[in-house]
């Protein structure tokens, strides 16, 4: 037994995040942790690392029992974490990052050589091909993650908690990550692996624990279970099809026409979106998908080209103008660009329509309440209270609040940028249903997604970008993963 | 997750209560303290005196807390007060303007200075602390140029009403402060642009993406900061009956202290006018009490500086705890 949680309970105002959870992590195993957003996974991780102290219960690491574990103690006892957001300094070298705060010194001078040697040794052990002298900022996300792992190993981590490690990675990088996990396991490191992706759980883990509503539902041997069983345990009910069918058809009427648009990364892109259509935008990270969306939305400047909406040329200089024209953008980076974290859920829903519901500069608070209540029901935002701060919600519910904000502006075109990233199965399917409702009511959707299945499952048509240019367009009958990948990587 | 809001009321609310009303408790403790150590403190004359003394600070604190809400700062307000003093005095005395026109011109000037701050900050993307510091020096220089460093006095009697008059027992400056603070509270709570202050101060990029014209919000906030400082300047001019180049010196420091004491976060996004009023009163009570206790001005400086340091420290600690 490497780590045990004994009867851990943690409550936050209004919610029980963990409810009397006990859990055993066996030494040397890969233990997957699954559950919907808000199931208590993050709180569980924070309990293991000492980032929070539970109200009740204890953490036992290698036989030592802790009632008040601190981050420092957990590191000393061999617990390492790879968070979704890396703790790396772009301007420092790989070796310096690995030894950040523990720099090796010769007298008063930092001993770069020794740090680089040490780092190289770790890389060699795990067959990682990184030059310790390179700046972290020059590395791809996948390699940065490996640096994080090396950092944890250099601190003698015996157990690594990995929080959705595959989420930011490309397909090739994901393969490298899996290989890394297997090497770590072979060298005796215990791994707790949190993920929303079912395929990797079955591929990597020995055992899997399902959390739901702050409670531990069950720990299973991965080999003895299957996808349906796991999903049912997570959601607590049977899920219908992943990508619900639409019974509406795309209209012939063009809503938005982009003609030879150029800007940051985006190079001479033309496309049309029709009313009632979901247009998928595929491509690798850095292919200009997000930038194209931000140009259409007036968030990034357009250097060339013409945008026509409803037959009229528009030229939004800032999002405010795009919104007035009937465009909405649900951004990719929810924390940085979406949620106003210090404001309430209600404020977050209504922020984009405040001006519209004001008379003599004064907000009509009754109308505001009505709108917030309506969307809380309509898209099932799970909260006891709209006056709560949005940061207290789970990721999936935060995303719903952001979507509510945009629906309240009554847009004709909704651009979704990675709408289901980091969101659990249940919330995902609700968002898909919502997308279907929107197109059925005649709105148009531009959907950016890195998940092949999602973009193929949801779109009527897919446009593929590569290095800022359109490299291919596919009708629904022609969709295939290979075709999209080919377009996405052509030169 | 389960909803247990009923269970959690006791624990959650004690902290929330302290955050919300702690400042009023501090004020109460100060009042009790000075009542005990000085028999001249808790008398109606002295209390009205305190109210009149703090009213200029209270007026300027409204605009200043808007700026802090945005995550900015406006160091130029002290100089704005000085310039408003000199310009209004000059227009009334040297140019023989009617006081009403002189006041209007001076207020327009203060708003224009604020607007310039906002324009430079949002369009050139300079840090607010540098922009307003440079502005402080520039307009202080202009005030010296206009006045030659000498006081300007000799106003018509009617002008003195603003700073020295009473309505019943209440001094006019206190009434002006009440109106300005009421307006400030209304802007923050009821108007859409007031609500934008919190959004922009909390996360500027997200606010912009939500359709808020961030630049316009900044123009407005810095303009209001200049304008309210201008009103404070007029009250000061009327109280002292003489336009002086030192009249606003260091004013920004007192106002900053009052705002932070009143719980306006220096990192933006958090703050309420009612608590700012408490902050203003604490500073006023402290100054008045220390004078009554006959404590030297230099010791007072040490105390006031420490108060600012502690207030900001508490704000920062709270932020660290929250994250």
mmCIF file with all atom_site columns, C-alpha atoms in Angstrom, chain A residues 81-90 97 100 136-137 139-151 161-170 173 177:
data_model
loop_
_atom_site.group_PDB
_atom_site.id
_atom_site.type_symbol
_atom_site.label_atom_id
_atom_site.label_alt_id
_atom_site.label_comp_id
_atom_site.label_asym_id
_atom_site.label_entity_id
_atom_site.label_seq_id
_atom_site.pdbx_PDB_ins_code
_atom_site.Cartn_x
_atom_site.Cartn_y
_atom_site.Cartn_z
_atom_site.occupancy
_atom_site.B_iso_or_equiv
_atom_site.pdbx_formal_charge
_atom_site.auth_seq_id
_atom_site.auth_comp_id
_atom_site.auth_asym_id
_atom_site.auth_atom_id
_atom_site.pdbx_PDB_model_num
ATOM 1  C CA . UNK A 1 81  ? 1.758  15.968 -9.027  1.00 0.00 ? 81  UNK A CA 1
ATOM 2  C CA . UNK A 1 82  ? 1.594  16.892 -12.685 1.00 0.00 ? 82  UNK A CA 1
ATOM 3  C CA . UNK A 1 83  ? -1.091 19.543 -12.894 1.00 0.00 ? 83  UNK A CA 1
ATOM 4  C CA . UNK A 1 84  ? -2.906 20.575 -16.049 1.00 0.00 ? 84  UNK A CA 1
ATOM 5  C CA . UNK A 1 85  ? -1.222 23.933 -15.859 1.00 0.00 ? 85  UNK A CA 1
ATOM 6  C CA . UNK A 1 86  ? 2.513  23.525 -15.692 1.00 0.00 ? 86  UNK A CA 1
ATOM 7  C CA . UNK A 1 87  ? 4.670  25.233 -13.098 1.00 0.00 ? 87  UNK A CA 1
ATOM 8  C CA . UNK A 1 88  ? 7.463  26.038 -15.504 1.00 0.00 ? 88  UNK A CA 1
ATOM 9  C CA . UNK A 1 89  ? 9.319  29.246 -16.268 1.00 0.00 ? 89  UNK A CA 1
ATOM 10 C CA . UNK A 1 90  ? 9.538  29.740 -20.016 1.00 0.00 ? 90  UNK A CA 1
ATOM 11 C CA . UNK A 1 97  ? 13.390 24.391 -14.297 1.00 0.00 ? 97  UNK A CA 1
ATOM 12 C CA . UNK A 1 100 ? 13.888 25.433 -9.628  1.00 0.00 ? 100 UNK A CA 1
ATOM 13 C CA . UNK A 1 136 ? 11.446 25.592 -21.710 1.00 0.00 ? 136 UNK A CA 1
ATOM 14 C CA . UNK A 1 137 ? 9.546  28.213 -23.727 1.00 0.00 ? 137 UNK A CA 1
ATOM 15 C CA . UNK A 1 139 ? 9.527  23.246 -26.178 1.00 0.00 ? 139 UNK A CA 1
ATOM 16 C CA . UNK A 1 140 ? 6.151  21.951 -27.298 1.00 0.00 ? 140 UNK A CA 1
ATOM 17 C CA . UNK A 1 141 ? 3.495  21.294 -24.673 1.00 0.00 ? 141 UNK A CA 1
ATOM 18 C CA . UNK A 1 142 ? 4.238  17.578 -24.799 1.00 0.00 ? 142 UNK A CA 1
ATOM 19 C CA . UNK A 1 143 ? 7.894  18.042 -23.982 1.00 0.00 ? 143 UNK A CA 1
ATOM 20 C CA . UNK A 1 144 ? 7.107  20.597 -21.284 1.00 0.00 ? 144 UNK A CA 1
ATOM 21 C CA . UNK A 1 145 ? 5.001  17.938 -19.631 1.00 0.00 ? 145 UNK A CA 1
ATOM 22 C CA . UNK A 1 146 ? 7.927  15.522 -19.729 1.00 0.00 ? 146 UNK A CA 1
ATOM 23 C CA . UNK A 1 147 ? 10.051 18.205 -18.053 1.00 0.00 ? 147 UNK A CA 1
ATOM 24 C CA . UNK A 1 148 ? 7.428  18.419 -15.306 1.00 0.00 ? 148 UNK A CA 1
ATOM 25 C CA . UNK A 1 149 ? 7.587  14.665 -14.874 1.00 0.00 ? 149 UNK A CA 1
ATOM 26 C CA . UNK A 1 150 ? 11.390 14.745 -14.749 1.00 0.00 ? 150 UNK A CA 1
ATOM 27 C CA . UNK A 1 151 ? 11.155 17.490 -12.138 1.00 0.00 ? 151 UNK A CA 1
ATOM 28 C CA . UNK A 1 161 ? -0.632 12.107 -9.598  1.00 0.00 ? 161 UNK A CA 1
ATOM 29 C CA . UNK A 1 162 ? -1.376 13.104 -13.180 1.00 0.00 ? 162 UNK A CA 1
ATOM 30 C CA . UNK A 1 163 ? -4.355 15.391 -13.676 1.00 0.00 ? 163 UNK A CA 1
ATOM 31 C CA . UNK A 1 164 ? -5.723 14.921 -17.188 1.00 0.00 ? 164 UNK A CA 1
ATOM 32 C CA . UNK A 1 165 ? -2.239 14.757 -18.664 1.00 0.00 ? 165 UNK A CA 1
ATOM 33 C CA . UNK A 1 166 ? -3.411 13.999 -22.199 1.00 0.00 ? 166 UNK A CA 1
ATOM 34 C CA . UNK A 1 167 ? -5.838 16.929 -22.464 1.00 0.00 ? 167 UNK A CA 1
ATOM 35 C CA . UNK A 1 168 ? -3.429 19.508 -23.939 1.00 0.00 ? 168 UNK A CA 1
ATOM 36 C CA . UNK A 1 169 ? -1.533 17.063 -26.146 1.00 0.00 ? 169 UNK A CA 1
ATOM 37 C CA . UNK A 1 170 ? -1.643 16.207 -29.848 1.00 0.00 ? 170 UNK A CA 1
ATOM 38 C CA . UNK A 1 173 ? 2.387  13.491 -28.032 1.00 0.00 ? 173 UNK A CA 1
ATOM 39 C CA . UNK A 1 177 ? 2.895  10.161 -22.806 1.00 0.00 ? 177 UNK A CA 1
#
